[in-house]
PDB file of C-alpha atoms and ligand atoms in Angstrom:
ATOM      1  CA  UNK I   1      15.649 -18.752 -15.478  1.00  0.00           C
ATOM      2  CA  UNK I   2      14.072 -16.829 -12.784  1.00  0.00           C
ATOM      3  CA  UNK I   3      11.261 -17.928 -11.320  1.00  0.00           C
ATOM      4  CA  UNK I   4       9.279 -15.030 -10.520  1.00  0.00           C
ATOM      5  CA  UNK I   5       7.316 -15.056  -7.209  1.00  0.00           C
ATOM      6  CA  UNK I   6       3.306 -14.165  -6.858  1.00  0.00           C
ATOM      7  CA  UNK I   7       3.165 -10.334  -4.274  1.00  0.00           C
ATOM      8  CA  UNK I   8       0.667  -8.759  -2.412  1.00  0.00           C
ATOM      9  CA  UNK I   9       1.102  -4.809  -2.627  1.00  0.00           C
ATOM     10  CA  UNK I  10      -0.279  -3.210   0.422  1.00  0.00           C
ATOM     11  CA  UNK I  11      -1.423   0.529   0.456  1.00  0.00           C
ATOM     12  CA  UNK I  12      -0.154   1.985   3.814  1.00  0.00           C
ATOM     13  CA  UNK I  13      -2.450   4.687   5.546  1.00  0.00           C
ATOM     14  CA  UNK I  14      -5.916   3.352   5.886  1.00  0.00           C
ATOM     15  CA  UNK I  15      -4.989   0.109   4.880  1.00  0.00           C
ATOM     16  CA  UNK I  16      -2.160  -1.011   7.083  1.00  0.00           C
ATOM     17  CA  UNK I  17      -2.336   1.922   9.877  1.00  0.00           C
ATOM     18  CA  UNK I  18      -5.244   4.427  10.225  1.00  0.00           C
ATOM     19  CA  UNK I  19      -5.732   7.330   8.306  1.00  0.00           C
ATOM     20  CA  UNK I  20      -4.446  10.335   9.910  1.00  0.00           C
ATOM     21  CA  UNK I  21      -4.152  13.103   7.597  1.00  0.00           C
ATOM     22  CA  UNK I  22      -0.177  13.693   6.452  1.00  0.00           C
ATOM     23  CA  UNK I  23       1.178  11.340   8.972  1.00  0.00           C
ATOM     24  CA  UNK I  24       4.136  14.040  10.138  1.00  0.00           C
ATOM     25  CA  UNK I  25       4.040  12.901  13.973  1.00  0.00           C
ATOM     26  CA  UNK I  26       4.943   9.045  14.380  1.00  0.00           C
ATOM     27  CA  UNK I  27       3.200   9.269  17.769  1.00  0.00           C
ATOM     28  CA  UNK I  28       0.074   9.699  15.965  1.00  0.00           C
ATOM     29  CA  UNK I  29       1.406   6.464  14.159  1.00  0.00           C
ATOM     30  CA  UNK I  30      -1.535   3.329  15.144  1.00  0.00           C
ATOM     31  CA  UNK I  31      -1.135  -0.163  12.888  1.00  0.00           C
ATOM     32  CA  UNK I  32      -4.183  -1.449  12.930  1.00  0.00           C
ATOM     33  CA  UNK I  33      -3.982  -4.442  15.413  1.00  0.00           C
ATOM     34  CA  UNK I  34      -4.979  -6.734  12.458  1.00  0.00           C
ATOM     35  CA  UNK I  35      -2.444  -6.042  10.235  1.00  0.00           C
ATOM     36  CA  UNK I  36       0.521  -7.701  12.000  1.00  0.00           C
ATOM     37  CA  UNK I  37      -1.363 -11.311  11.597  1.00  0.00           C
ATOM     38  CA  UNK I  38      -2.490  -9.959   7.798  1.00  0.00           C
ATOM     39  CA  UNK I  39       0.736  -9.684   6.924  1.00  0.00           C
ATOM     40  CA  UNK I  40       2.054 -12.787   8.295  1.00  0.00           C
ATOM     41  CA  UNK I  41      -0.324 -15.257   6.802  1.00  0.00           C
ATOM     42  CA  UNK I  42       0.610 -13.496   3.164  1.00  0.00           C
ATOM     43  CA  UNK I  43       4.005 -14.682   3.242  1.00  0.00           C
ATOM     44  CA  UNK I  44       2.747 -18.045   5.048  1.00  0.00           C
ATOM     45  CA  UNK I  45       1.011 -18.477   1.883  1.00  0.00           C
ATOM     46  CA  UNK I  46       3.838 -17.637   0.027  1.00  0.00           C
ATOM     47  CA  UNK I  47       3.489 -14.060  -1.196  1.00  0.00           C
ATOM     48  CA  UNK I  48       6.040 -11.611  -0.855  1.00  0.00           C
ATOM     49  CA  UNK I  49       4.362  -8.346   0.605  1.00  0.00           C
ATOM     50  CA  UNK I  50       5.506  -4.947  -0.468  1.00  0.00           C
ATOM     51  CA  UNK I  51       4.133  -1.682   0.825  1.00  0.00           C
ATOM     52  CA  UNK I  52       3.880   0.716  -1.909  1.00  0.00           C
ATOM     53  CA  UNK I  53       2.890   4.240  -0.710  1.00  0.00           C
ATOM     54  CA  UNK I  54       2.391   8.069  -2.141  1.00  0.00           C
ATOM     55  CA  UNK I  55       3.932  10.041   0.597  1.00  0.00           C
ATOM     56  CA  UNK I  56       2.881  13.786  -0.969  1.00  0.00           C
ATOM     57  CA  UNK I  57       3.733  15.266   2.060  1.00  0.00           C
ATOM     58  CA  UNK I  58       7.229  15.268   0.967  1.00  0.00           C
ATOM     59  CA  UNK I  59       6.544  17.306  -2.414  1.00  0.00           C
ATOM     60  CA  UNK I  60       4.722  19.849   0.111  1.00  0.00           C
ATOM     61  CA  UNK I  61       7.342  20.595   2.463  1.00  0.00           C
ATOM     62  CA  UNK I  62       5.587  19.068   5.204  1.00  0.00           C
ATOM     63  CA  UNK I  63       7.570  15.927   5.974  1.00  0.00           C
ATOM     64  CA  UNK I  64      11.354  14.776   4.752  1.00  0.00           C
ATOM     65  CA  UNK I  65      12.154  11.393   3.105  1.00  0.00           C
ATOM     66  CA  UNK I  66      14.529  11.196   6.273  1.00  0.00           C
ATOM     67  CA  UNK I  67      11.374  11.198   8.360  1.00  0.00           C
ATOM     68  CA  UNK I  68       9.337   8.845   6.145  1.00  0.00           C
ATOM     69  CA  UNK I  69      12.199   6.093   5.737  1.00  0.00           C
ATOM     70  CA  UNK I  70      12.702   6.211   9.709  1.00  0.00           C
ATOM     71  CA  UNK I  71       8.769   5.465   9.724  1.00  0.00           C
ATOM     72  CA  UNK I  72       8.956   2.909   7.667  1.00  0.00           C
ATOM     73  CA  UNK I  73      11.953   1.291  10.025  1.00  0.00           C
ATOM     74  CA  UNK I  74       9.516   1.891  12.934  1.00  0.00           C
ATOM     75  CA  UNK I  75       6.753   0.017  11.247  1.00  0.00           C
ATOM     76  CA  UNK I  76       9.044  -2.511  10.122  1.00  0.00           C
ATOM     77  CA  UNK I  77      10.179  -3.683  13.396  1.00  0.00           C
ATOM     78  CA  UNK I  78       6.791  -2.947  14.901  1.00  0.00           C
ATOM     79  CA  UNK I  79       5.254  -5.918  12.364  1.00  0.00           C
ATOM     80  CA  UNK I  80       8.254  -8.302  12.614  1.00  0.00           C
ATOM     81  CA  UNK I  81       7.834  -8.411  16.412  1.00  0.00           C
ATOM     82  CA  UNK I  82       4.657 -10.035  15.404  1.00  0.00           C
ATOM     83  CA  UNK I  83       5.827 -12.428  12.799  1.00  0.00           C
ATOM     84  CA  UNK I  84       4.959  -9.983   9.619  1.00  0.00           C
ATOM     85  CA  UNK I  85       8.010  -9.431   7.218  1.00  0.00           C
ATOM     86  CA  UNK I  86       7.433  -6.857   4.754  1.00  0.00           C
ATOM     87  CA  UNK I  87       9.991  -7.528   1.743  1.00  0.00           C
ATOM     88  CA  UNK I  88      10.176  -4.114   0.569  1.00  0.00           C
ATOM     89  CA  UNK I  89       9.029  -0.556   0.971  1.00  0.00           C
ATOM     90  CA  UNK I  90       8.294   1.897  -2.125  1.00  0.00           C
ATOM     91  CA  UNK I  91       6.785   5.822  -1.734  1.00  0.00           C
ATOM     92  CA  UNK I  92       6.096   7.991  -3.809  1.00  0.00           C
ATOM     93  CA  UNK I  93       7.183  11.673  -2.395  1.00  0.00           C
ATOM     94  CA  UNK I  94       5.892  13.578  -5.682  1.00  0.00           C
ATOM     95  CA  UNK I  95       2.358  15.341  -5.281  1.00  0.00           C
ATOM     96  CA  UNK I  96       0.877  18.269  -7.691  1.00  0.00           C
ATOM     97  CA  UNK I  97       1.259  20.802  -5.350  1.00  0.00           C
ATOM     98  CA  UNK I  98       4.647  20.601  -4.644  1.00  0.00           C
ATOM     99  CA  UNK I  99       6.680  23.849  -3.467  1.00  0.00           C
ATOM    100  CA  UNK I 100       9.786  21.266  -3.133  1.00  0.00           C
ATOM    101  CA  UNK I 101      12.228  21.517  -6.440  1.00  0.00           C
ATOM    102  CA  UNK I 102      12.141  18.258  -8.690  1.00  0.00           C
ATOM    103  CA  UNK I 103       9.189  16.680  -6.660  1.00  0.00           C
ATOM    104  CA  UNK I 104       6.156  18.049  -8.935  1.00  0.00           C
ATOM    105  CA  UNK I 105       4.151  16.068 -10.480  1.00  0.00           C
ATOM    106  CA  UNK I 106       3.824  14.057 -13.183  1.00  0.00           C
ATOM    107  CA  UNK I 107       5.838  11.053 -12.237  1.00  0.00           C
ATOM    108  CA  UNK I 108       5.949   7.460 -13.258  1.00  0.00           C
ATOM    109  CA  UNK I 109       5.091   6.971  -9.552  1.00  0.00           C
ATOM    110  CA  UNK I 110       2.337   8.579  -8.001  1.00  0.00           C
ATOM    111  CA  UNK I 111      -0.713   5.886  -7.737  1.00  0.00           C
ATOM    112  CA  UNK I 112      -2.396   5.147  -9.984  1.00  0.00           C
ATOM    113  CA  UNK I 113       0.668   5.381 -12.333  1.00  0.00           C
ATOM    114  CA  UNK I 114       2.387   1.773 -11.690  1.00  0.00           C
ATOM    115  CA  UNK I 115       6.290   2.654 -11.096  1.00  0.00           C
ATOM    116  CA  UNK I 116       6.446   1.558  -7.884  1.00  0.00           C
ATOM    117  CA  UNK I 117       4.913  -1.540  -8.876  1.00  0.00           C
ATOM    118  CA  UNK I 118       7.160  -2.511 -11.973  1.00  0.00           C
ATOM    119  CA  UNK I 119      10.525  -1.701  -9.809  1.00  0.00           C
ATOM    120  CA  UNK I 120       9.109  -3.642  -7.343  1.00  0.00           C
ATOM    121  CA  UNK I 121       8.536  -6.632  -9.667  1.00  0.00           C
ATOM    122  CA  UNK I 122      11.856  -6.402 -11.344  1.00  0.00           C
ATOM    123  CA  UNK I 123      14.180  -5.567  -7.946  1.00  0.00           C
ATOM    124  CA  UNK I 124      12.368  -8.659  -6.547  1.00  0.00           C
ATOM    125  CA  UNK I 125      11.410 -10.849  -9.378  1.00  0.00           C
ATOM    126  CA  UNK I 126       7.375 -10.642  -9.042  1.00  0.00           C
ATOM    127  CA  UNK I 127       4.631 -12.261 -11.035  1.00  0.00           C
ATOM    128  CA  UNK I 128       1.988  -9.393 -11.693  1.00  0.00           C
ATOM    129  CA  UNK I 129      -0.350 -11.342 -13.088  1.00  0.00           C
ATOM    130  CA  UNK I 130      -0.354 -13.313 -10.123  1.00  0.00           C
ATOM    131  CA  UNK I 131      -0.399 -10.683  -7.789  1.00  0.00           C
ATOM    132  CA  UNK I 132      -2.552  -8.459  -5.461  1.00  0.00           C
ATOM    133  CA  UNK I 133      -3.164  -4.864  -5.043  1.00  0.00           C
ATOM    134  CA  UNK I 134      -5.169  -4.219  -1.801  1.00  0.00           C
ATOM    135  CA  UNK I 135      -5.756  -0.256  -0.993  1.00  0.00           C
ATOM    136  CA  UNK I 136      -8.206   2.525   0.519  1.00  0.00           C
ATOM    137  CA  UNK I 137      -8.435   4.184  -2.337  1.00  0.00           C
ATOM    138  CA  UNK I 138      -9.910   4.201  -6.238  1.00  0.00           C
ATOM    139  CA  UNK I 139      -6.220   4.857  -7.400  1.00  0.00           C
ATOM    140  CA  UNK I 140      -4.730   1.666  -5.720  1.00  0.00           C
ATOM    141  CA  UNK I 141      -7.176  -0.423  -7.312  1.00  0.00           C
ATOM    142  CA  UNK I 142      -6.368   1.404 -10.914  1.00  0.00           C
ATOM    143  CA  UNK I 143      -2.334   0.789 -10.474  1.00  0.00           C
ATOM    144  CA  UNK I 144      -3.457  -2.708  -9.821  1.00  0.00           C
ATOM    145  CA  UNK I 145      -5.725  -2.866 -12.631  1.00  0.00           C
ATOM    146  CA  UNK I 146      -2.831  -1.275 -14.912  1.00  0.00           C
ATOM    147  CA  UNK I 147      -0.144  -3.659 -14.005  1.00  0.00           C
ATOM    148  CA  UNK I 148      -2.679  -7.028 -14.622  1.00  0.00           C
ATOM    149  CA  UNK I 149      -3.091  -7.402 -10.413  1.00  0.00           C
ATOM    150  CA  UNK I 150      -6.372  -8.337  -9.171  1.00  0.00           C
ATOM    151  CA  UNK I 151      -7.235  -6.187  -6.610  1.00  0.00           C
ATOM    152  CA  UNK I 152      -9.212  -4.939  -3.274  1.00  0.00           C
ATOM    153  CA  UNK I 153     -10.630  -2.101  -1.864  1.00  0.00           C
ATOM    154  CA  UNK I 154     -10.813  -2.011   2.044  1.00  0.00           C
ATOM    155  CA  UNK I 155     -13.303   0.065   3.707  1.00  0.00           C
ATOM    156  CA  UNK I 156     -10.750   1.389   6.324  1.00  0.00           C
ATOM    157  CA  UNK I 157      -9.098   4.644   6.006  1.00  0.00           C
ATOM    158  CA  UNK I 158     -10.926   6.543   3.339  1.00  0.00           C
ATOM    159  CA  UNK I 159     -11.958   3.693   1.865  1.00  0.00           C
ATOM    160  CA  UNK I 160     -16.061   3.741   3.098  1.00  0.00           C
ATOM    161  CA  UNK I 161     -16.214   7.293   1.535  1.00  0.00           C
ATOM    162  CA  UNK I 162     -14.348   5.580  -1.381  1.00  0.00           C
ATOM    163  CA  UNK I 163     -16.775   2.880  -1.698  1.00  0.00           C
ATOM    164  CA  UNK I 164     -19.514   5.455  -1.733  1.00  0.00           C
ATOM    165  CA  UNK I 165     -17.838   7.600  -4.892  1.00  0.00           C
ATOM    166  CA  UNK I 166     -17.127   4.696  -6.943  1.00  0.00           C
ATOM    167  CA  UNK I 167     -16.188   6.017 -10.435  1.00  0.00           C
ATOM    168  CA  UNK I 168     -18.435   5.383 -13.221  1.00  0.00           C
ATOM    169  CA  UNK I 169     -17.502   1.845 -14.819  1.00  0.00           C
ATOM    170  CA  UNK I 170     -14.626   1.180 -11.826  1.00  0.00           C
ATOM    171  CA  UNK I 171     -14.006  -2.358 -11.689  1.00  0.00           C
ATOM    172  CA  UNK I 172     -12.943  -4.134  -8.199  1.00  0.00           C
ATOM    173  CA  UNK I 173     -12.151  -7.712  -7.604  1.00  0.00           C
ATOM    174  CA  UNK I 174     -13.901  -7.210  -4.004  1.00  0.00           C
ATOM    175  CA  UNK I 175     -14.927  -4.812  -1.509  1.00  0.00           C
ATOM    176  CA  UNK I 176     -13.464  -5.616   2.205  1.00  0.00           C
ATOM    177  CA  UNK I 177     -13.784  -4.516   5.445  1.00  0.00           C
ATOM    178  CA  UNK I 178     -10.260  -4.112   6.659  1.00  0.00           C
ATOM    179  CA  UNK I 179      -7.132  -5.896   5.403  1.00  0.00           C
ATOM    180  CA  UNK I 180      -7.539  -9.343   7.135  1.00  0.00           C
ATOM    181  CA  UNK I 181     -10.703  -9.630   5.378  1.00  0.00           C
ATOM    182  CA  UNK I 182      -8.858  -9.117   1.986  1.00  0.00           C
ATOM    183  CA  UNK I 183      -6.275 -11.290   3.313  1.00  0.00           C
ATOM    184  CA  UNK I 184      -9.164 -14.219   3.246  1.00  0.00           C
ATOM    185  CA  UNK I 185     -10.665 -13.325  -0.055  1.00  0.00           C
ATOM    186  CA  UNK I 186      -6.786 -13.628  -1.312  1.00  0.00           C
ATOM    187  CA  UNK I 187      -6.112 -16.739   0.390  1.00  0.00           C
ATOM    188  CA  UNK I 188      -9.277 -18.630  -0.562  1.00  0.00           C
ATOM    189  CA  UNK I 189      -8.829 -17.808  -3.887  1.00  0.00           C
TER     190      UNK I 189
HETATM  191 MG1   MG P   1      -4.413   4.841   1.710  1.00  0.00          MG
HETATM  192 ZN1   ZN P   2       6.226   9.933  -7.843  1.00  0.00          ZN
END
């Protein structure tokens, strides 16, 4: 039998790197200088940490999945200079307005729907239930909430104006300043 391994899914912009907009330049590309030792104490503590992302920009013509995987790689080695191994990367490129063929919207994928999540768990053999969901936004704390993770809202990113237009009834394990502050909350609990 497997045994199946507790995860921490990370949002990406605002949570890992700051909020730019449709991130189409990778010069405009800043990881928040906290995120490299974030990252690494997760897996100290034995998570596996998987960025799971809606990459819209893609559906809207602005930005290829050529350009968003080769980000990705950049990050990648940008964080495991430092230690941080990220175990796997997900995106969604679907978005509502898409002017791209077979990229509109609905899709199993776009946060808050929870298909990047459940490959995730199944590709890598993850415990949900024992798992994390830490984001910027409303919709990364409702795929977390709809796949039984316990989850965080940081207040990088867009995640102060988030905090502020908190939908009626919205749950949230806790509300953090920036990721290594939701790295403590995970790790003391
Ligand atoms: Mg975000
Ligand atoms: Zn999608």
């Amino acid at each position: 039998m497997r045994v199946l391994r507790p995860a921490v899914f990370l949002d990406r912009d605002g949570t890992i790197n700051e909020e730019v907009g449709y991130l189409t330049d990778v010069a405009v590309l800043r990881i928040y200088p906290f995120a490299t030792d974030a990252i690494r104490l997760l897996r100290r503590a034995g998570f596996a940490v998987v960025v799971v992302t809606n990459q819209g920009g893609i559906a809207r013509g602005l930005m290829t999945r050529e350009f968003v995987e080769a980000t990705h790689a950049r990050m990648a080695a940008t964080l495991a200079r430092g230690g941080a191994h990220i175990e796997a990367w997900y995106y969604c490129p679907h978005h509502p307005a898409s002017v791209i063929e077979g990229l509109s919207t609905p899709c199993v994928c776009r946060k808050p729907g929870t298909g990047m999540a459940t490959d995730a768990a199944s590709a890598l053999g993850l415990d949900l239930s024992r798992s994390w969901v830490i984001g910027d936004h409303w919709r990364d704390v409702q795929m977390g909430q709809a796949v039984g993770a316990r989850t965080i809202l940081v207040r990088t990113g867009h995640g102060r104006d988030q905090e502020g237009a908190r939908p009626d009834g919205q749950q949230v394990e806790a509300i953090c300043d920036n990721l290594m502050a939701a790295v403590r909350v995970v790790l003391q609990s």
